[in-house]
mmCIF file of C-alpha atoms in Angstrom:
data_model
loop_
_atom_site.group_PDB
_atom_site.id
_atom_site.type_symbol
_atom_site.label_atom_id
_atom_site.label_comp_id
_atom_site.label_asym_id
_atom_site.label_seq_id
_atom_site.Cartn_x
_atom_site.Cartn_y
_atom_site.Cartn_z
ATOM 1 C CA MET A 1 21.448 35.189 -16.997
ATOM 2 C CA ILE A 2 20.611 32.216 -19.000
ATOM 3 C CA LYS A 3 24.165 31.187 -18.399
ATOM 4 C CA ARG A 4 23.730 30.996 -15.094
ATOM 5 C CA THR A 5 20.677 29.064 -15.467
ATOM 6 C CA LEU A 6 22.391 26.633 -17.923
ATOM 7 C CA LYS A 7 25.385 26.051 -15.194
ATOM 8 C CA LEU A 8 22.662 25.474 -12.695
ATOM 9 C CA PHE A 9 21.124 23.136 -14.664
ATOM 10 C CA ALA A 10 24.355 21.226 -15.454
ATOM 11 C CA LEU A 11 24.777 20.983 -12.034
ATOM 12 C CA PHE A 12 21.867 19.325 -11.226
ATOM 13 C CA LEU A 13 22.709 16.418 -14.133
ATOM 14 C CA ILE A 14 26.079 16.149 -12.087
ATOM 15 C CA LEU A 15 25.094 15.718 -8.565
ATOM 16 C CA THR A 16 21.943 13.381 -9.817
ATOM 17 C CA TYR A 17 24.436 11.350 -11.262
ATOM 18 C CA SER A 18 27.154 11.628 -8.794
ATOM 19 C CA LEU A 19 24.054 10.280 -5.984
ATOM 20 C CA ASN A 20 23.130 6.864 -8.709
ATOM 21 C CA SER A 21 26.608 6.244 -10.181
ATOM 22 C CA CYS A 22 27.374 4.055 -7.305
ATOM 23 C CA GLN A 23 24.229 1.813 -7.430
ATOM 24 C CA ALA A 24 26.262 -0.487 -10.049
ATOM 25 C CA ASP A 25 25.242 -4.064 -10.787
ATOM 26 C CA ASN A 26 26.092 -6.943 -8.643
ATOM 27 C CA GLU A 27 27.138 -9.874 -10.363
ATOM 28 C CA CYS A 28 25.337 -12.997 -8.497
ATOM 29 C CA GLU A 29 28.214 -14.606 -6.284
ATOM 30 C CA THR A 30 26.385 -17.520 -4.537
ATOM 31 C CA SER A 31 26.285 -20.252 -6.349
ATOM 32 C CA ALA A 32 22.574 -20.491 -4.977
ATOM 33 C CA ILE A 33 21.577 -24.086 -6.025
ATOM 34 C CA SER A 34 19.855 -26.813 -3.331
ATOM 35 C CA HIS A 35 20.827 -29.717 -3.349
ATOM 36 C CA ALA A 36 18.998 -33.214 -1.283
ATOM 37 C CA LYS A 37 22.095 -34.368 0.882
ATOM 38 C CA LEU A 38 21.322 -38.413 0.605
ATOM 39 C CA ASP A 39 23.833 -40.065 3.641
ATOM 40 C CA PHE A 40 24.619 -43.365 3.589
ATOM 41 C CA TYR A 41 24.475 -45.668 5.942
ATOM 42 C CA ILE A 42 25.056 -49.654 6.853
ATOM 43 C CA ILE A 43 23.588 -51.098 10.265
ATOM 44 C CA GLU A 44 26.271 -52.768 12.295
ATOM 45 C CA ASP A 45 25.174 -54.473 15.497
ATOM 46 C CA ASP A 46 21.568 -52.312 15.703
ATOM 47 C CA LYS A 47 23.531 -49.001 15.304
ATOM 48 C CA GLU A 48 23.968 -47.103 12.442
ATOM 49 C CA LYS A 49 27.279 -46.300 10.916
ATOM 50 C CA ALA A 50 28.395 -44.063 7.886
ATOM 51 C CA VAL A 51 30.051 -45.970 5.102
ATOM 52 C CA GLY A 52 31.409 -44.963 1.773
ATOM 53 C CA VAL A 53 30.401 -46.737 -1.260
ATOM 54 C CA GLU A 54 32.809 -47.955 -3.708
ATOM 55 C CA GLY A 55 32.618 -47.894 -7.835
ATOM 56 C CA ILE A 56 29.418 -46.333 -7.539
ATOM 57 C CA SER A 57 27.892 -43.764 -10.663
ATOM 58 C CA ILE A 58 24.552 -41.907 -10.229
ATOM 59 C CA TYR A 59 22.924 -40.410 -12.737
ATOM 60 C CA GLY A 60 19.267 -39.004 -13.059
ATOM 61 C CA LEU A 61 16.658 -41.565 -14.116
ATOM 62 C CA GLY A 62 16.720 -40.671 -17.739
ATOM 63 C CA ARG A 63 19.837 -38.628 -18.241
ATOM 64 C CA GLU A 64 22.954 -41.544 -18.221
ATOM 65 C CA ASP A 65 24.295 -38.972 -20.462
ATOM 66 C CA SER A 66 25.068 -36.764 -17.566
ATOM 67 C CA LEU A 67 25.833 -38.411 -15.000
ATOM 68 C CA ILE A 68 26.917 -36.682 -11.290
ATOM 69 C CA TYR A 69 29.168 -39.070 -9.744
ATOM 70 C CA GLU A 70 31.374 -41.287 -11.997
ATOM 71 C CA ILE A 71 32.403 -44.176 -10.905
ATOM 72 C CA ASP A 72 32.971 -42.770 -7.350
ATOM 73 C CA THR A 73 33.784 -43.949 -3.841
ATOM 74 C CA ILE A 74 31.577 -41.631 -1.981
ATOM 75 C CA SER A 75 29.657 -41.311 1.616
ATOM 76 C CA TYR A 76 26.959 -38.869 0.829
ATOM 77 C CA ALA A 77 25.421 -37.692 -2.614
ATOM 78 C CA LEU A 78 24.093 -34.043 -4.128
ATOM 79 C CA LEU A 79 21.331 -34.839 -6.003
ATOM 80 C CA GLN A 80 19.036 -31.636 -7.587
ATOM 81 C CA LEU A 81 15.434 -31.821 -7.789
ATOM 82 C CA SER A 82 13.823 -30.388 -11.067
ATOM 83 C CA PRO A 83 11.683 -27.980 -10.563
ATOM 84 C CA ALA A 84 9.498 -27.971 -13.987
ATOM 85 C CA ALA A 85 8.440 -31.674 -12.701
ATOM 86 C CA ASP A 86 7.004 -33.385 -9.297
ATOM 87 C CA THR A 87 8.687 -36.541 -9.103
ATOM 88 C CA VAL A 88 12.442 -37.416 -10.275
ATOM 89 C CA GLY A 89 14.444 -40.574 -9.930
ATOM 90 C CA PHE A 90 18.177 -41.117 -9.574
ATOM 91 C CA VAL A 91 19.968 -44.365 -10.494
ATOM 92 C CA PHE A 92 22.350 -45.804 -8.360
ATOM 93 C CA ASP A 93 24.763 -47.985 -10.780
ATOM 94 C CA TYR A 94 26.759 -49.841 -8.922
ATOM 95 C CA GLY A 95 29.049 -51.459 -12.121
ATOM 96 C CA SER A 96 26.744 -55.105 -12.098
ATOM 97 C CA PHE A 97 23.279 -53.830 -10.904
ATOM 98 C CA SER A 98 21.649 -50.156 -10.191
ATOM 99 C CA ASP A 99 18.916 -49.361 -8.053
ATOM 100 C CA THR A 100 16.970 -46.322 -8.402
ATOM 101 C CA ILE A 101 15.024 -43.831 -5.499
ATOM 102 C CA SER A 102 12.900 -41.581 -6.732
ATOM 103 C CA PHE A 103 11.307 -38.328 -4.814
ATOM 104 C CA LEU A 104 8.220 -37.147 -4.828
ATOM 105 C CA TYR A 105 8.148 -33.512 -3.913
ATOM 106 C CA LYS A 106 6.362 -29.912 -3.952
ATOM 107 C CA THR A 107 8.545 -26.711 -5.428
ATOM 108 C CA ASN A 108 8.914 -23.643 -4.246
ATOM 109 C CA LYS A 109 10.003 -20.261 -5.801
ATOM 110 C CA HIS A 110 11.751 -18.105 -3.271
ATOM 111 C CA PHE A 111 13.564 -15.673 -4.374
ATOM 112 C CA GLU A 112 17.213 -14.621 -3.646
ATOM 113 C CA SER A 113 18.332 -11.406 -4.467
ATOM 114 C CA ILE A 114 18.052 -8.755 -7.223
ATOM 115 C CA GLU A 115 21.558 -10.501 -8.629
ATOM 116 C CA CYS A 116 21.113 -13.809 -8.186
ATOM 117 C CA GLY A 117 17.099 -13.934 -9.192
ATOM 118 C CA PHE A 118 14.907 -16.804 -7.922
ATOM 119 C CA ILE A 119 16.340 -20.822 -6.664
ATOM 120 C CA ALA A 120 13.708 -23.264 -6.330
ATOM 121 C CA ASN A 121 13.611 -24.871 -2.925
ATOM 122 C CA PHE A 122 11.387 -28.243 -2.559
ATOM 123 C CA ASP A 123 9.378 -29.718 0.720
ATOM 124 C CA ILE A 124 9.809 -33.444 -0.513
ATOM 125 C CA ASP A 125 6.926 -35.481 0.497
ATOM 126 C CA THR A 126 7.361 -39.221 0.012
ATOM 127 C CA VAL A 127 10.542 -41.404 -0.871
ATOM 128 C CA LYS A 128 10.095 -44.421 -2.783
ATOM 129 C CA TYR A 129 13.453 -47.107 -3.592
ATOM 130 C CA SER A 130 14.275 -50.469 -5.049
ATOM 131 C CA GLU A 131 16.120 -52.886 -2.632
ATOM 132 C CA ASN A 132 18.282 -54.548 -4.629
ATOM 133 C CA ALA A 133 21.652 -53.037 -2.708
ATOM 134 C CA ILE A 134 19.573 -50.758 -0.361
ATOM 135 C CA ASP A 135 18.013 -52.247 2.450
ATOM 136 C CA SER A 136 15.804 -49.108 3.928
ATOM 137 C CA VAL A 137 15.619 -45.162 3.371
ATOM 138 C CA ALA A 138 14.684 -42.909 6.532
ATOM 139 C CA LEU A 139 13.429 -39.581 5.534
ATOM 140 C CA ILE A 140 14.994 -36.392 7.543
ATOM 141 C CA ASP A 141 14.258 -33.324 6.805
ATOM 142 C CA LYS A 142 11.664 -33.050 3.949
ATOM 143 C CA THR A 143 13.046 -29.038 3.448
ATOM 144 C CA ILE A 144 15.434 -28.736 1.253
ATOM 145 C CA THR A 145 16.728 -24.918 0.486
ATOM 146 C CA SER A 146 19.625 -23.622 -0.636
ATOM 147 C CA GLU A 147 21.289 -22.419 2.750
ATOM 148 C CA ASP A 148 20.999 -25.512 4.347
ATOM 149 C CA GLU A 149 23.812 -28.482 4.101
ATOM 150 C CA GLN A 150 22.219 -30.800 6.544
ATOM 151 C CA GLU A 151 21.345 -34.663 6.079
ATOM 152 C CA HIS A 152 17.223 -34.423 4.222
ATOM 153 C CA VAL A 153 17.540 -38.561 3.990
ATOM 154 C CA LYS A 154 19.396 -41.524 5.208
ATOM 155 C CA ILE A 155 20.512 -44.457 2.404
ATOM 156 C CA PHE A 156 20.878 -47.948 4.790
ATOM 157 C CA PHE A 157 22.271 -50.205 2.492
ATOM 158 C CA LYS A 158 22.447 -54.068 2.852
ATOM 159 C CA MET B 1 28.779 8.099 7.491
ATOM 160 C CA ASN B 2 29.062 6.423 4.576
ATOM 161 C CA LYS B 3 29.514 6.543 1.044
ATOM 162 C CA ASN B 4 25.912 7.715 0.130
ATOM 163 C CA MET B 5 25.491 9.822 3.203
ATOM 164 C CA LEU B 6 28.794 11.670 2.276
ATOM 165 C CA ARG B 7 27.436 12.120 -0.998
ATOM 166 C CA TYR B 8 23.773 13.218 -0.158
ATOM 167 C CA PHE B 9 25.551 15.939 2.559
ATOM 168 C CA LEU B 10 27.799 16.920 0.345
ATOM 169 C CA SER B 11 25.107 17.472 -2.400
ATOM 170 C CA SER B 12 22.808 19.387 0.162
ATOM 171 C CA ILE B 13 25.351 21.957 0.652
ATOM 172 C CA LEU B 14 25.928 22.475 -2.805
ATOM 173 C CA ILE B 15 22.547 22.535 -3.916
ATOM 174 C CA LEU B 16 21.800 24.538 -0.666
ATOM 175 C CA ALA B 17 24.355 27.384 -1.870
ATOM 176 C CA THR B 18 23.105 27.268 -5.260
ATOM 177 C CA THR B 19 20.186 27.479 -4.956
ATOM 178 C CA PHE B 20 20.626 30.982 -2.463
ATOM 179 C CA ILE B 21 22.418 32.471 -4.535
ATOM 180 C CA TYR B 22 20.307 32.654 -7.814
ATOM 181 C CA ALA B 23 17.565 33.434 -5.728
ATOM 182 C CA GLN B 24 15.677 37.465 -5.122
ATOM 183 C CA ASP B 25 16.560 38.618 -2.297
ATOM 184 C CA ASN B 26 14.036 41.509 -1.866
ATOM 185 C CA ILE B 27 10.282 40.424 -2.072
ATOM 186 C CA GLU B 28 7.515 41.219 -0.572
ATOM 187 C CA LYS B 29 5.677 38.003 1.299
ATOM 188 C CA THR B 30 2.704 36.943 -0.415
ATOM 189 C CA LYS B 31 0.920 33.878 0.864
ATOM 190 C CA GLY B 32 -0.861 31.131 -1.369
ATOM 191 C CA ILE B 33 -1.799 27.864 -2.640
ATOM 192 C CA ARG B 34 2.180 26.609 -3.988
ATOM 193 C CA PHE B 35 1.505 23.977 -6.806
ATOM 194 C CA GLY B 36 4.880 21.939 -7.547
ATOM 195 C CA PHE B 37 6.005 19.384 -10.132
ATOM 196 C CA ASP B 38 8.532 16.719 -9.219
ATOM 197 C CA VAL B 39 11.064 17.002 -11.868
ATOM 198 C CA SER B 40 13.603 14.242 -10.569
ATOM 199 C CA PRO B 41 11.929 11.879 -12.846
ATOM 200 C CA LEU B 42 13.010 13.239 -15.907
ATOM 201 C CA VAL B 43 16.654 13.932 -14.885
ATOM 202 C CA VAL B 44 16.984 10.374 -13.129
ATOM 203 C CA ARG B 45 15.807 8.375 -16.159
ATOM 204 C CA LEU B 46 18.894 9.649 -18.224
ATOM 205 C CA PHE B 47 20.784 7.611 -15.521
ATOM 206 C CA GLU B 48 18.345 5.213 -13.872
ATOM 207 C CA PRO B 49 16.169 4.214 -17.428
ATOM 208 C CA GLU B 50 14.568 1.368 -15.081
ATOM 209 C CA ARG B 51 12.751 4.009 -14.184
ATOM 210 C CA SER B 52 9.836 6.454 -14.927
ATOM 211 C CA GLY B 53 6.966 8.858 -12.902
ATOM 212 C CA LEU B 54 5.880 11.727 -12.555
ATOM 213 C CA GLY B 55 5.132 13.639 -9.362
ATOM 214 C CA VAL B 56 3.268 16.332 -8.151
ATOM 215 C CA SER B 57 3.313 18.660 -4.629
ATOM 216 C CA ILE B 58 0.622 21.104 -3.655
ATOM 217 C CA ASP B 59 1.475 22.766 -0.162
ATOM 218 C CA PHE B 60 0.073 26.037 1.797
ATOM 219 C CA GLU B 61 1.143 27.885 4.505
ATOM 220 C CA PHE B 62 -1.954 27.237 6.902
ATOM 221 C CA LYS B 63 0.014 29.001 10.095
ATOM 222 C CA THR B 64 2.922 31.556 9.760
ATOM 223 C CA ASP B 65 5.628 29.019 8.803
ATOM 224 C CA TYR B 66 3.688 25.800 9.126
ATOM 225 C CA PHE B 67 2.840 24.616 5.828
ATOM 226 C CA GLY B 68 0.118 21.332 4.883
ATOM 227 C CA VAL B 69 1.725 19.567 2.454
ATOM 228 C CA ILE B 70 0.498 16.319 0.004
ATOM 229 C CA GLU B 71 2.774 14.845 -2.632
ATOM 230 C CA GLY B 72 1.458 12.372 -4.931
ATOM 231 C CA GLY B 73 2.807 10.535 -8.539
ATOM 232 C CA LEU B 74 2.863 7.231 -10.318
ATOM 233 C CA LEU B 75 5.531 5.604 -10.698
ATOM 234 C CA ASN B 76 6.492 2.688 -13.255
ATOM 235 C CA TYR B 77 10.254 0.649 -12.327
ATOM 236 C CA GLY B 78 10.948 -2.363 -14.477
ATOM 237 C CA LEU B 79 14.334 -4.334 -14.414
ATOM 238 C CA GLU B 80 14.992 -6.475 -17.024
ATOM 239 C CA GLN B 81 17.817 -9.235 -15.574
ATOM 240 C CA LYS B 82 18.893 -11.842 -16.740
ATOM 241 C CA ASN B 83 16.910 -15.126 -15.110
ATOM 242 C CA PHE B 84 13.781 -12.767 -14.498
ATOM 243 C CA ASN B 85 12.076 -9.584 -15.657
ATOM 244 C CA TYR B 86 10.514 -7.644 -12.946
ATOM 245 C CA GLN B 87 7.865 -4.458 -13.316
ATOM 246 C CA SER B 88 6.648 -2.332 -10.585
ATOM 247 C CA SER B 89 3.932 0.588 -11.080
ATOM 248 C CA GLY B 90 1.441 2.630 -9.135
ATOM 249 C CA TYR B 91 0.355 5.373 -7.614
ATOM 250 C CA TYR B 92 1.784 7.315 -4.322
ATOM 251 C CA GLY B 93 0.623 9.740 -1.672
ATOM 252 C CA LEU B 94 2.681 11.497 1.024
ATOM 253 C CA PHE B 95 0.875 13.770 3.493
ATOM 254 C CA GLY B 96 2.958 16.065 5.961
ATOM 255 C CA LEU B 97 4.118 19.021 7.590
ATOM 256 C CA ASP B 98 6.891 21.424 6.551
ATOM 257 C CA TYR B 99 8.127 23.190 9.276
ATOM 258 C CA ASN B 100 10.093 26.946 7.654
ATOM 259 C CA LEU B 101 13.592 27.408 9.705
ATOM 260 C CA LEU B 102 14.244 30.566 8.597
ATOM 261 C CA LYS B 103 11.286 32.637 10.231
ATOM 262 C CA ALA B 104 13.558 35.706 11.911
ATOM 263 C CA GLU B 105 16.229 37.190 9.594
ATOM 264 C CA LYS B 106 14.719 35.983 6.352
ATOM 265 C CA SER B 107 10.860 36.829 6.743
ATOM 266 C CA VAL B 108 10.966 39.854 3.886
ATOM 267 C CA ASP B 109 10.863 36.657 1.251
ATOM 268 C CA ASN B 110 9.697 34.053 0.203
ATOM 269 C CA ASN B 111 12.003 31.912 0.634
ATOM 270 C CA ILE B 112 11.887 28.762 2.938
ATOM 271 C CA LEU B 113 14.927 26.551 4.824
ATOM 272 C CA PHE B 114 12.098 24.012 6.108
ATOM 273 C CA ALA B 115 11.928 20.404 7.950
ATOM 274 C CA GLY B 116 9.276 18.077 7.446
ATOM 275 C CA PHE B 117 7.689 14.922 7.433
ATOM 276 C CA ARG B 118 5.738 12.563 5.801
ATOM 277 C CA TYR B 119 3.569 9.722 5.837
ATOM 278 C CA GLY B 120 3.651 7.872 2.359
ATOM 279 C CA ILE B 121 1.391 5.067 1.080
ATOM 280 C CA SER B 122 1.557 3.260 -1.823
ATOM 281 C CA SER B 123 -0.685 1.030 -4.259
ATOM 282 C CA PHE B 124 0.606 -0.926 -7.104
ATOM 283 C CA GLN B 125 1.154 -4.027 -9.171
ATOM 284 C CA GLN B 126 4.084 -6.124 -9.258
ATOM 285 C CA ASN B 127 4.450 -8.093 -11.868
ATOM 286 C CA ILE B 128 7.469 -10.738 -12.302
ATOM 287 C CA ASP B 129 8.091 -13.047 -15.453
ATOM 288 C CA ASN B 130 10.550 -14.828 -17.743
ATOM 289 C CA ILE B 131 11.732 -16.400 -14.154
ATOM 290 C CA VAL B 132 14.717 -18.568 -15.270
ATOM 291 C CA ILE B 133 15.888 -21.636 -13.199
ATOM 292 C CA ASN B 134 18.835 -23.607 -14.341
ATOM 293 C CA ASN B 135 19.898 -26.836 -12.650
ATOM 294 C CA TYR B 136 20.943 -30.689 -13.528
ATOM 295 C CA TRP B 137 17.465 -31.176 -15.101
ATOM 296 C CA GLY B 138 17.524 -28.193 -17.576
ATOM 297 C CA THR B 139 16.705 -24.828 -17.784
ATOM 298 C CA TYR B 140 12.685 -24.397 -15.961
ATOM 299 C CA ASN B 141 10.870 -21.407 -17.043
ATOM 300 C CA ALA B 142 8.412 -19.388 -14.828
ATOM 301 C CA GLU B 143 6.149 -16.147 -13.691
ATOM 302 C CA LEU B 144 4.605 -14.988 -10.691
ATOM 303 C CA GLY B 145 1.920 -13.138 -12.668
ATOM 304 C CA GLN B 146 0.773 -10.086 -11.211
ATOM 305 C CA GLN B 147 -0.042 -9.214 -7.319
ATOM 306 C CA GLN B 148 -1.700 -6.385 -6.493
ATOM 307 C CA ILE B 149 0.153 -4.674 -2.994
ATOM 308 C CA THR B 150 0.592 -2.167 -0.764
ATOM 309 C CA GLY B 151 2.744 -0.462 0.875
ATOM 310 C CA SER B 152 3.617 2.719 3.567
ATOM 311 C CA TRP B 153 6.148 4.199 5.525
ATOM 312 C CA PHE B 154 7.485 7.325 7.025
ATOM 313 C CA GLU B 155 10.042 10.147 6.013
ATOM 314 C CA LEU B 156 11.948 12.345 7.788
ATOM 315 C CA LEU B 157 12.949 15.477 5.487
ATOM 316 C CA GLY B 158 14.451 19.054 5.207
ATOM 317 C CA GLY B 159 15.132 21.340 2.080
ATOM 318 C CA ILE B 160 14.910 24.573 0.907
ATOM 319 C CA LYS B 161 12.246 26.647 -1.644
ATOM 320 C CA ALA B 162 13.470 29.395 -2.847
ATOM 321 C CA GLU B 163 11.700 31.897 -5.355
ATOM 322 C CA VAL B 164 13.651 32.820 -8.444
ATOM 323 C CA PHE B 165 15.415 35.725 -9.838
ATOM 324 C CA PHE B 166 13.415 36.094 -12.972
ATOM 325 C CA ALA B 167 9.834 34.936 -12.198
ATOM 326 C CA LYS B 168 7.894 35.918 -9.663
ATOM 327 C CA ASN B 169 5.882 33.397 -7.687
ATOM 328 C CA PHE B 170 7.835 30.983 -9.414
ATOM 329 C CA PHE B 171 10.034 28.527 -7.385
ATOM 330 C CA ILE B 172 13.220 26.279 -7.656
ATOM 331 C CA GLY B 173 13.808 23.600 -4.678
ATOM 332 C CA TRP B 174 14.968 20.461 -3.613
ATOM 333 C CA THR B 175 14.158 18.087 -0.523
ATOM 334 C CA LEU B 176 16.015 15.518 0.993
ATOM 335 C CA ARG B 177 14.415 12.552 2.808
ATOM 336 C CA ALA B 178 15.388 9.756 5.016
ATOM 337 C CA LYS B 179 12.330 7.079 4.331
ATOM 338 C CA THR B 180 11.800 4.138 6.734
ATOM 339 C CA LEU B 181 9.366 1.192 5.636
ATOM 340 C CA LEU B 182 6.336 0.592 7.410
ATOM 341 C CA SER B 183 4.231 -2.141 5.580
ATOM 342 C CA GLY B 184 4.444 -4.006 2.064
ATOM 343 C CA THR B 185 6.831 -5.693 2.663
ATOM 344 C CA LYS B 186 5.323 -8.626 3.681
ATOM 345 C CA ASN B 187 3.848 -10.669 1.037
ATOM 346 C CA GLU B 188 3.349 -14.314 0.388
ATOM 347 C CA THR B 189 5.572 -15.510 -2.684
ATOM 348 C CA MET B 190 8.237 -12.775 -2.311
ATOM 349 C CA GLN B 191 8.972 -9.299 -0.602
ATOM 350 C CA PRO B 192 8.169 -6.149 -3.472
ATOM 351 C CA ILE B 193 12.021 -5.014 -5.017
ATOM 352 C CA TYR B 194 10.782 -1.324 -5.645
ATOM 353 C CA ILE B 195 7.663 0.160 -3.723
ATOM 354 C CA PRO B 196 6.935 2.896 -5.740
ATOM 355 C CA GLY B 197 7.635 6.219 -3.847
ATOM 356 C CA TYR B 198 9.360 4.879 -1.364
ATOM 357 C CA GLY B 199 12.170 2.800 -3.579
ATOM 358 C CA LYS B 200 14.413 -0.214 -2.916
ATOM 359 C CA THR B 201 13.456 -2.353 -0.175
ATOM 360 C CA ASP B 202 16.496 -3.591 0.192
ATOM 361 C CA LYS B 203 17.707 -1.582 3.075
ATOM 362 C CA LYS B 204 15.389 -0.678 6.106
ATOM 363 C CA PHE B 205 16.044 2.868 5.793
ATOM 364 C CA ARG B 206 16.439 4.828 2.530
ATOM 365 C CA PHE B 207 17.744 8.450 1.485
ATOM 366 C CA GLY B 208 16.271 10.186 -1.167
ATOM 367 C CA ILE B 209 16.610 13.296 -3.309
ATOM 368 C CA SER B 210 13.761 14.682 -5.234
ATOM 369 C CA TRP B 211 13.610 18.642 -6.848
ATOM 370 C CA PHE B 212 11.308 20.853 -8.129
ATOM 371 C CA VAL B 213 9.730 24.010 -10.215
ATOM 372 C CA ALA B 214 6.622 25.102 -8.132
ATOM 373 C CA TYR B 215 4.412 28.095 -8.852
ATOM 374 C CA LYS B 216 2.839 30.146 -5.924
ATOM 375 C CA ILE B 217 -1.229 31.190 -7.150
ATOM 376 C CA PRO B 218 -1.016 34.005 -4.763
ATOM 377 C CA PHE B 219 -3.848 35.517 -2.856
ATOM 378 C CA LYS B 220 -5.377 39.039 -3.412
ATOM 379 C CA GLN B 221 -3.780 41.217 -0.727
ATOM 380 C CA LYS B 222 -6.730 43.077 1.240
#
């Protein structure tokens, strides 16, 4: 009788194990990081025209040691804002001179998944800029999430 | 049928078979209030250490083959991930009915094979801290703090309660539960990952199993 009871208990254990063993932890597969997408334009004959900027380096203001783009030719830039601050600046270094673009924004912590945890999304409030090579800036989409790949800011060069 | 459902299905058949083998055959049918203790948290804790809790139940046959059931418990679910810690802890209650399907053939004993339903509610606290977000600007740490949340759900269930061969009025059994969430996922900051009594909220439907031991306090027969 005791033997049977033990057998029954063992069966319970095995069944419980089999029911739960499939719930293994998955690794986070998406690189969930929100980027602001800045597309580059020039105005030609009163029309905006996408443009590639040659020999440009971009880094965060105060982070000269960590270049996001290094002497590159690009027609857009993907830039990460900081969840720890409400404003960050980026330096557009053209070689002999530079521009600075600053973002004022709010951070929203967004729960992605158990595996990936939280990501930071942003609502852009204002964009400020210097006018050395930049003519003007237009804020197109204020909301930055990890899912969207669309244009947030248009930068018109002189 | 997916892998999980198959597991539940196979185990339910196994448990059904074993419990009836060990159950008593001939015993006088008695009425009474049955007090149950949910042993699943104790067993599950060995394999799922992030979950701990305690559950009890009361059922009473108010009309032949109809049982009114109240279940309740408290549960703590804690998850320590690389980039955040999550804790959900609180109380839950379930109210519903069981109907005995074994009436005609097996009316002489106290074993029942039942189908039933439950309405479940939970009031719990969710706490999220040690949030880590890494990006170009470095590592950012945050916490969301505590939030008080309520959730509710509905269950369709089936199972058995069998009087064991070695002790009168002593029952063992299991309940297989199909659950669907009615409320509790809408929250400003984030939807709860885990609702005590319901489970993880990542799927619209959940299957669960609970095992229990119970003792029936019989009414004196006149």
